[in-house]
PDB file of C-alpha atoms and ligand atoms in Angstrom:
ATOM      1  CA  MET A   1     -57.654  78.005 -39.455  1.00 88.00           C
ATOM      2  CA  LYS A   2     -59.992  79.317 -37.017  1.00 94.00           C
ATOM      3  CA  ILE A   3     -59.692  82.698 -34.734  1.00 97.00           C
ATOM      4  CA  LEU A   4     -61.728  83.828 -31.718  1.00 97.00           C
ATOM      5  CA  ILE A   5     -61.862  87.079 -31.310  1.00 98.00           C
ATOM      6  CA  VAL A   6     -62.543  88.858 -27.430  1.00 98.00           C
ATOM      7  CA  GLU A   7     -63.395  92.082 -27.626  1.00 97.00           C
ATOM      8  CA  ASP A   8     -65.336  94.392 -26.117  1.00 96.00           C
ATOM      9  CA  GLU A   9     -65.167  97.164 -27.862  1.00 95.00           C
ATOM     10  CA  HIS A  10     -67.251  96.498 -31.118  1.00 96.00           C
ATOM     11  CA  GLU A  11     -65.739  98.704 -33.705  1.00 95.00           C
ATOM     12  CA  ILE A  12     -62.532  97.228 -32.713  1.00 94.00           C
ATOM     13  CA  ALA A  13     -63.829  93.714 -32.887  1.00 97.00           C
ATOM     14  CA  GLN A  14     -64.952  94.009 -36.189  1.00 96.00           C
ATOM     15  CA  LEU A  15     -62.221  95.769 -37.433  1.00 95.00           C
ATOM     16  CA  ILE A  16     -60.542  92.777 -36.502  1.00 97.00           C
ATOM     17  CA  GLN A  17     -62.795  90.521 -38.088  1.00 97.00           C
ATOM     18  CA  GLN A  18     -62.881  92.593 -41.224  1.00 97.00           C
ATOM     19  CA  ALA A  19     -59.046  92.319 -41.701  1.00 96.00           C
ATOM     20  CA  LEU A  20     -59.263  88.781 -40.947  1.00 97.00           C
ATOM     21  CA  GLU A  21     -61.904  87.463 -43.142  1.00 96.00           C
ATOM     22  CA  ARG A  22     -60.601  89.148 -46.048  1.00 96.00           C
ATOM     23  CA  GLU A  23     -57.382  86.735 -45.909  1.00 94.00           C
ATOM     24  CA  ASN A  24     -59.973  83.868 -45.962  1.00 95.00           C
ATOM     25  CA  PHE A  25     -59.402  83.086 -42.157  1.00 96.00           C
ATOM     26  CA  ILE A  26     -62.472  82.180 -40.144  1.00 97.00           C
ATOM     27  CA  THR A  27     -63.753  84.050 -37.098  1.00 97.00           C
ATOM     28  CA  ALA A  28     -66.094  84.341 -33.575  1.00 97.00           C
ATOM     29  CA  ILE A  29     -66.097  87.395 -31.964  1.00 98.00           C
ATOM     30  CA  ALA A  30     -66.958  87.080 -28.036  1.00 98.00           C
ATOM     31  CA  LYS A  31     -67.622  90.173 -26.012  1.00 97.00           C
ATOM     32  CA  ASP A  32     -66.845  89.556 -22.315  1.00 97.00           C
ATOM     33  CA  GLY A  33     -64.891  86.649 -20.769  1.00 96.00           C
ATOM     34  CA  LEU A  34     -67.156  84.559 -20.149  1.00 97.00           C
ATOM     35  CA  GLN A  35     -68.335  84.614 -23.431  1.00 97.00           C
ATOM     36  CA  ALA A  36     -64.877  83.634 -24.626  1.00 97.00           C
ATOM     37  CA  LEU A  37     -64.793  80.772 -22.450  1.00 96.00           C
ATOM     38  CA  SER A  38     -68.451  79.273 -23.018  1.00 96.00           C
ATOM     39  CA  ILE A  39     -67.535  79.467 -27.464  1.00 96.00           C
ATOM     40  CA  PHE A  40     -63.992  78.103 -26.763  1.00 94.00           C
ATOM     41  CA  GLU A  41     -65.788  74.728 -24.661  1.00 90.00           C
ATOM     42  CA  GLN A  42     -67.860  74.593 -27.949  1.00 91.00           C
ATOM     43  CA  ASP A  43     -65.050  74.769 -30.655  1.00 90.00           C
ATOM     44  CA  SER A  44     -61.261  74.597 -31.253  1.00 88.00           C
ATOM     45  CA  PHE A  45     -59.747  77.297 -32.298  1.00 92.00           C
ATOM     46  CA  ASP A  46     -56.183  78.291 -33.747  1.00 90.00           C
ATOM     47  CA  VAL A  47     -55.489  81.310 -32.347  1.00 94.00           C
ATOM     48  CA  ILE A  48     -57.417  83.431 -29.866  1.00 95.00           C
ATOM     49  CA  ILE A  49     -56.566  87.299 -29.804  1.00 96.00           C
ATOM     50  CA  LEU A  50     -57.626  88.579 -26.703  1.00 95.00           C
ATOM     51  CA  ASP A  51     -58.065  91.878 -25.038  1.00 94.00           C
ATOM     52  CA  LEU A  52     -56.653  92.580 -21.597  1.00 90.00           C
ATOM     53  CA  MET A  53     -59.690  94.878 -20.046  1.00 90.00           C
ATOM     54  CA  LEU A  54     -63.125  92.861 -20.801  1.00 93.00           C
ATOM     55  CA  PRO A  55     -66.239  92.495 -18.908  1.00 93.00           C
ATOM     56  CA  LYS A  56     -66.983  89.947 -16.707  1.00 91.00           C
ATOM     57  CA  LEU A  57     -63.261  88.272 -16.739  1.00 93.00           C
ATOM     58  CA  ASP A  58     -60.455  89.691 -17.666  1.00 90.00           C
ATOM     59  CA  GLY A  59     -57.843  88.668 -20.609  1.00 91.00           C
ATOM     60  CA  LEU A  60     -55.611  87.399 -17.527  1.00 87.00           C
ATOM     61  CA  GLU A  61     -58.239  85.209 -16.027  1.00 89.00           C
ATOM     62  CA  VAL A  62     -59.222  84.152 -19.380  1.00 93.00           C
ATOM     63  CA  CYS A  63     -56.246  83.203 -20.247  1.00 88.00           C
ATOM     64  CA  THR A  64     -55.638  80.969 -17.055  1.00 84.00           C
ATOM     65  CA  ARG A  65     -58.380  78.874 -17.834  1.00 88.00           C
ATOM     66  CA  ILE A  66     -57.687  78.403 -21.284  1.00 87.00           C
ATOM     67  CA  ARG A  67     -54.288  77.218 -20.638  1.00 77.00           C
ATOM     68  CA  GLN A  68     -55.686  75.094 -17.983  1.00 76.00           C
ATOM     69  CA  GLN A  69     -57.859  72.940 -20.225  1.00 73.00           C
ATOM     70  CA  SER A  70     -55.612  69.889 -21.412  1.00 61.00           C
ATOM     71  CA  ARG A  71     -56.639  70.275 -25.670  1.00 64.00           C
ATOM     72  CA  LEU A  72     -55.374  67.870 -28.128  1.00 59.00           C
ATOM     73  CA  LYS A  73     -53.871  71.156 -29.631  1.00 67.00           C
ATOM     74  CA  ASP A  74     -53.512  74.211 -27.504  1.00 74.00           C
ATOM     75  CA  PRO A  75     -54.579  77.575 -29.487  1.00 85.00           C
ATOM     76  CA  TYR A  76     -51.820  80.445 -29.250  1.00 86.00           C
ATOM     77  CA  ILE A  77     -53.379  83.673 -27.645  1.00 88.00           C
ATOM     78  CA  LEU A  78     -52.463  86.918 -28.450  1.00 91.00           C
ATOM     79  CA  MET A  79     -52.904  89.419 -26.175  1.00 89.00           C
ATOM     80  CA  LEU A  80     -54.178  93.324 -26.970  1.00 91.00           C
ATOM     81  CA  THR A  81     -53.510  95.559 -24.409  1.00 86.00           C
ATOM     82  CA  ALA A  82     -53.924  99.792 -24.011  1.00 81.00           C
ATOM     83  CA  LYS A  83     -50.439 101.629 -23.377  1.00 68.00           C
ATOM     84  CA  GLY A  84     -49.010 101.850 -20.165  1.00 66.00           C
ATOM     85  CA  GLU A  85     -49.486  99.684 -16.965  1.00 60.00           C
ATOM     86  CA  GLU A  86     -51.074  97.233 -18.515  1.00 65.00           C
ATOM     87  CA  ILE A  87     -48.561  96.118 -21.039  1.00 65.00           C
ATOM     88  CA  ASP A  88     -46.094  95.535 -17.809  1.00 60.00           C
ATOM     89  CA  ARG A  89     -49.102  93.278 -16.314  1.00 60.00           C
ATOM     90  CA  VAL A  90     -48.994  91.165 -19.356  1.00 62.00           C
ATOM     91  CA  ILE A  91     -45.057  90.814 -19.694  1.00 58.00           C
ATOM     92  CA  GLY A  92     -44.135  90.494 -15.945  1.00 49.00           C
ATOM     93  CA  LEU A  93     -46.717  87.881 -15.454  1.00 50.00           C
ATOM     94  CA  SER A  94     -46.281  84.487 -16.982  1.00 54.00           C
ATOM     95  CA  THR A  95     -49.716  84.686 -18.150  1.00 63.00           C
ATOM     96  CA  GLY A  96     -49.502  81.616 -20.765  1.00 68.00           C
ATOM     97  CA  ALA A  97     -49.760  84.106 -23.736  1.00 76.00           C
ATOM     98  CA  ASP A  98     -48.033  83.309 -27.237  1.00 75.00           C
ATOM     99  CA  ASP A  99     -47.630  87.863 -28.400  1.00 78.00           C
ATOM    100  CA  TYR A 100     -48.991  90.799 -27.284  1.00 81.00           C
ATOM    101  CA  LEU A 101     -50.088  93.671 -29.305  1.00 86.00           C
ATOM    102  CA  VAL A 102     -50.166  97.503 -28.251  1.00 85.00           C
ATOM    103  CA  LYS A 103     -53.433  99.581 -29.701  1.00 87.00           C
ATOM    104  CA  PRO A 104     -53.488 101.227 -31.378  1.00 87.00           C
ATOM    105  CA  PHE A 105     -52.717  99.155 -34.075  1.00 90.00           C
ATOM    106  CA  SER A 106     -53.347  98.927 -38.014  1.00 92.00           C
ATOM    107  CA  PRO A 107     -54.923  96.051 -39.290  1.00 91.00           C
ATOM    108  CA  ARG A 108     -52.075  94.745 -40.928  1.00 91.00           C
ATOM    109  CA  GLU A 109     -49.908  94.664 -38.147  1.00 91.00           C
ATOM    110  CA  LEU A 110     -52.558  92.101 -36.435  1.00 94.00           C
ATOM    111  CA  VAL A 111     -52.648  90.162 -39.924  1.00 94.00           C
ATOM    112  CA  ALA A 112     -48.838  90.100 -39.630  1.00 92.00           C
ATOM    113  CA  ARG A 113     -48.865  89.056 -36.180  1.00 90.00           C
ATOM    114  CA  VAL A 114     -51.623  86.193 -36.693  1.00 92.00           C
ATOM    115  CA  ARG A 115     -49.197  84.540 -39.408  1.00 90.00           C
ATOM    116  CA  ALA A 116     -45.967  84.550 -37.278  1.00 83.00           C
ATOM    117  CA  LEU A 117     -47.871  82.816 -34.722  1.00 81.00           C
ATOM    118  CA  LEU A 118     -49.639  80.363 -37.427  1.00 82.00           C
ATOM    119  CA  ARG A 119     -45.621  79.771 -38.871  1.00 75.00           C
ATOM    120  CA  ARG A 120     -44.270  78.451 -36.259  1.00 65.00           C
ATOM    121  CA  SER A 121     -47.321  76.033 -35.861  1.00 58.00           C
ATOM    122  CA  LEU A 122     -46.945  75.061 -39.590  1.00 52.00           C
ATOM    123  CA  ARG A 123     -43.048  74.529 -39.626  1.00 47.00           C
ATOM    124  CA  HIS A 124     -43.748  72.507 -36.350  1.00 48.00           C
ATOM    125  CA  GLU A 125     -45.830  70.142 -38.618  1.00 48.00           C
ATOM    126  CA  VAL A 126     -44.523  70.155 -41.755  1.00 44.00           C
ATOM    127  CA  GLN A 127     -41.258  68.503 -39.839  1.00 49.00           C
ATOM    128  CA  ASN A 128     -43.665  66.218 -38.271  1.00 46.00           C
ATOM    129  CA  SER A 129     -45.975  65.073 -41.424  1.00 54.00           C
ATOM    130  CA  GLN A 130     -45.801  61.299 -39.864  1.00 75.00           C
ATOM    131  CA  ILE A 131     -48.127  58.808 -38.487  1.00 83.00           C
ATOM    132  CA  TYR A 132     -46.330  56.583 -36.583  1.00 85.00           C
ATOM    133  CA  GLN A 133     -47.890  53.065 -35.935  1.00 86.00           C
ATOM    134  CA  THR A 134     -46.475  50.616 -33.652  1.00 88.00           C
ATOM    135  CA  LYS A 135     -48.717  46.936 -32.277  1.00 89.00           C
ATOM    136  CA  HIS A 136     -50.506  49.149 -29.763  1.00 93.00           C
ATOM    137  CA  PHE A 137     -50.051  52.601 -30.479  1.00 93.00           C
ATOM    138  CA  ILE A 138     -51.024  54.906 -33.411  1.00 90.00           C
ATOM    139  CA  VAL A 139     -49.867  58.762 -32.992  1.00 90.00           C
ATOM    140  CA  ASP A 140     -50.622  60.596 -35.946  1.00 88.00           C
ATOM    141  CA  LEU A 141     -48.389  64.333 -35.683  1.00 84.00           C
ATOM    142  CA  ASP A 142     -50.584  66.559 -38.237  1.00 80.00           C
ATOM    143  CA  GLN A 143     -53.836  65.295 -35.911  1.00 83.00           C
ATOM    144  CA  HIS A 144     -51.820  65.815 -32.951  1.00 87.00           C
ATOM    145  CA  GLN A 145     -53.867  62.695 -31.467  1.00 91.00           C
ATOM    146  CA  ALA A 146     -52.774  59.595 -30.114  1.00 94.00           C
ATOM    147  CA  THR A 147     -54.733  56.670 -30.464  1.00 94.00           C
ATOM    148  CA  PHE A 148     -54.264  53.457 -28.039  1.00 94.00           C
ATOM    149  CA  LYS A 149     -55.239  50.118 -30.121  1.00 89.00           C
ATOM    150  CA  ASP A 150     -57.065  47.307 -27.671  1.00 80.00           C
ATOM    151  CA  ASN A 151     -59.900  45.627 -28.169  1.00 74.00           C
ATOM    152  CA  ASP A 152     -61.685  48.861 -28.955  1.00 78.00           C
ATOM    153  CA  SER A 153     -59.404  51.908 -29.969  1.00 85.00           C
ATOM    154  CA  LYS A 154     -59.899  54.612 -27.901  1.00 88.00           C
ATOM    155  CA  LEU A 155     -58.416  58.212 -28.013  1.00 92.00           C
ATOM    156  CA  LEU A 156     -55.368  58.795 -25.749  1.00 94.00           C
ATOM    157  CA  ASP A 157     -56.492  62.311 -23.626  1.00 92.00           C
ATOM    158  CA  LEU A 158     -52.977  63.555 -23.582  1.00 91.00           C
ATOM    159  CA  THR A 159     -51.787  67.271 -22.867  1.00 88.00           C
ATOM    160  CA  THR A 160     -49.501  68.468 -25.229  1.00 86.00           C
ATOM    161  CA  LEU A 161     -46.366  67.651 -23.351  1.00 87.00           C
ATOM    162  CA  GLU A 162     -47.729  64.048 -22.854  1.00 91.00           C
ATOM    163  CA  PHE A 163     -48.556  64.584 -26.569  1.00 93.00           C
ATOM    164  CA  ASN A 164     -45.073  65.143 -27.542  1.00 91.00           C
ATOM    165  CA  LEU A 165     -42.930  63.390 -24.826  1.00 93.00           C
ATOM    166  CA  LEU A 166     -45.152  59.979 -26.553  1.00 95.00           C
ATOM    167  CA  ALA A 167     -44.356  61.393 -29.663  1.00 92.00           C
ATOM    168  CA  THR A 168     -40.859  61.589 -29.003  1.00 89.00           C
ATOM    169  CA  PHE A 169     -40.639  57.910 -27.840  1.00 92.00           C
ATOM    170  CA  ILE A 170     -42.371  56.580 -30.401  1.00 89.00           C
ATOM    171  CA  GLY A 171     -40.306  58.312 -33.184  1.00 82.00           C
ATOM    172  CA  GLN A 172     -36.945  56.252 -32.048  1.00 80.00           C
ATOM    173  CA  PRO A 173     -38.496  53.045 -30.448  1.00 81.00           C
ATOM    174  CA  GLY A 174     -35.684  51.560 -28.325  1.00 83.00           C
ATOM    175  CA  ARG A 175     -33.806  54.706 -28.304  1.00 82.00           C
ATOM    176  CA  VAL A 176     -32.383  55.289 -24.656  1.00 85.00           C
ATOM    177  CA  TRP A 177     -33.023  58.954 -23.736  1.00 87.00           C
ATOM    178  CA  THR A 178     -31.323  60.589 -20.948  1.00 87.00           C
ATOM    179  CA  ARG A 179     -33.307  63.460 -19.335  1.00 89.00           C
ATOM    180  CA  THR A 180     -31.280  66.354 -20.626  1.00 85.00           C
ATOM    181  CA  GLN A 181     -32.207  64.967 -24.289  1.00 84.00           C
ATOM    182  CA  LEU A 182     -35.833  65.128 -23.165  1.00 89.00           C
ATOM    183  CA  ILE A 183     -35.924  68.661 -22.248  1.00 86.00           C
ATOM    184  CA  ASP A 184     -33.838  69.373 -25.846  1.00 80.00           C
ATOM    185  CA  LYS A 185     -36.188  68.057 -27.374  1.00 81.00           C
ATOM    186  CA  LEU A 186     -39.475  69.050 -25.450  1.00 83.00           C
ATOM    187  CA  TRP A 187     -38.448  72.376 -23.947  1.00 80.00           C
ATOM    188  CA  GLY A 188     -35.751  73.232 -26.049  1.00 74.00           C
ATOM    189  CA  LYS A 189     -32.279  74.751 -25.516  1.00 66.00           C
ATOM    190  CA  ASP A 190     -33.540  77.465 -22.528  1.00 68.00           C
ATOM    191  CA  PHE A 191     -35.096  75.314 -20.305  1.00 74.00           C
ATOM    192  CA  PHE A 192     -34.459  76.685 -16.903  1.00 71.00           C
ATOM    193  CA  GLY A 193     -35.073  74.244 -13.825  1.00 74.00           C
ATOM    194  CA  ASP A 194     -35.037  71.028 -12.310  1.00 79.00           C
ATOM    195  CA  GLU A 195     -34.842  68.327 -14.912  1.00 81.00           C
ATOM    196  CA  ARG A 196     -36.390  65.470 -12.768  1.00 83.00           C
ATOM    197  CA  VAL A 197     -39.758  67.516 -14.304  1.00 84.00           C
ATOM    198  CA  VAL A 198     -39.384  65.052 -16.887  1.00 89.00           C
ATOM    199  CA  ASP A 199     -40.040  62.280 -14.161  1.00 91.00           C
ATOM    200  CA  THR A 200     -43.150  63.977 -13.229  1.00 88.00           C
ATOM    201  CA  HIS A 201     -44.531  64.099 -16.794  1.00 90.00           C
ATOM    202  CA  ILE A 202     -43.496  59.953 -17.689  1.00 95.00           C
ATOM    203  CA  ARG A 203     -45.085  59.223 -14.349  1.00 93.00           C
ATOM    204  CA  ARG A 204     -48.300  61.357 -15.752  1.00 92.00           C
ATOM    205  CA  LEU A 205     -47.908  59.575 -19.538  1.00 95.00           C
ATOM    206  CA  ARG A 206     -47.705  56.153 -17.796  1.00 96.00           C
ATOM    207  CA  LYS A 207     -51.052  56.409 -16.096  1.00 94.00           C
ATOM    208  CA  LYS A 208     -52.725  57.222 -19.474  1.00 94.00           C
ATOM    209  CA  ILE A 209     -51.110  54.771 -21.385  1.00 95.00           C
ATOM    210  CA  GLU A 210     -49.361  51.960 -19.156  1.00 95.00           C
ATOM    211  CA  PRO A 211     -52.170  48.859 -18.649  1.00 91.00           C
ATOM    212  CA  ASP A 212     -50.122  48.436 -15.501  1.00 93.00           C
ATOM    213  CA  SER A 213     -48.018  51.584 -14.612  1.00 90.00           C
ATOM    214  CA  ASN A 214     -46.273  50.615 -11.747  1.00 91.00           C
ATOM    215  CA  ASN A 215     -44.840  47.998 -13.950  1.00 94.00           C
ATOM    216  CA  PRO A 216     -44.686  49.513 -17.662  1.00 96.00           C
ATOM    217  CA  MET A 217     -44.439  47.662 -20.512  1.00 95.00           C
ATOM    218  CA  PHE A 218     -44.396  50.455 -22.687  1.00 96.00           C
ATOM    219  CA  VAL A 219     -42.168  53.316 -21.211  1.00 97.00           C
ATOM    220  CA  LYS A 220     -39.700  52.051 -19.486  1.00 95.00           C
ATOM    221  CA  THR A 221     -36.620  53.068 -16.879  1.00 94.00           C
ATOM    222  CA  VAL A 222     -33.133  52.763 -17.575  1.00 88.00           C
ATOM    223  CA  VAL A 223     -31.733  52.965 -14.047  1.00 87.00           C
ATOM    224  CA  GLY A 224     -28.620  55.300 -14.141  1.00 84.00           C
ATOM    225  CA  VAL A 225     -29.338  56.684 -17.741  1.00 86.00           C
ATOM    226  CA  GLY A 226     -33.306  57.695 -18.869  1.00 90.00           C
ATOM    227  CA  TYR A 227     -35.850  56.149 -20.444  1.00 93.00           C
ATOM    228  CA  LYS A 228     -36.816  54.234 -23.763  1.00 92.00           C
ATOM    229  CA  PHE A 229     -39.781  52.883 -25.133  1.00 93.00           C
ATOM    230  CA  GLU A 230     -40.643  49.828 -26.590  1.00 92.00           C
ATOM    231  CA  ASP A 231     -43.298  48.373 -28.614  1.00 91.00           C
ATOM    232  CA  GLN A 232     -43.489  45.529 -30.655  1.00 86.00           C
ATOM    233  CA  LYS A 233     -43.840  46.518 -34.462  1.00 81.00           C
ATOM    234  CA  GLU A 234     -47.944  46.758 -35.703  1.00 74.00           C
TER     235      GLU A 234
HETATM  236 CA1   CA B   1     -61.434  96.493 -23.685  1.00 85.43          CA
END
């Protein structure tokens, strides 16, 4: 498990690093927001520990930019904030952070939070430790990778949501899904918003996997109901 520590205060960064390495995590340190982004672009991390107040680019901006990138595996982001207004900023804005920790904190507390975040992802992976294969697709849930099998196989560049959508479909080929069922599956029961959001993501997924997205052969519309996925067996 790899963790990126983004913290400009050297002593705090060291403290966090020592605590995590004692628990056998692999770590890297970035001293400001720009350095964080450049390290993130070259490597992939399971968790990013991100201080809010940083030189060059602040934590919120770094968080936003990281979330804008489509990765097969999005990192968990744990924000570090000082007491006071900063906390309101982190909670009040939808930053894309998964959790936050208020300074000062103990190394033990930090490790516990990191573990809690990773349990979320492990739980997800244990439930779905499978590879689905059809005539045209390989979907590897552990690696979070989807491949389109053509003359030469190519890795599909999908966002997390598109990947989850494809994985949901391929897990039950031929099943007709209503929009509500897809929302429950992909966003969870506490989704709040317009269920037409599903159509938007279907459209994007089709553009990436269908030879002709106006005339889809895999993700089919079931008029008046929803969608279904069809492909021949391997
Ligand atoms: Ca700072």
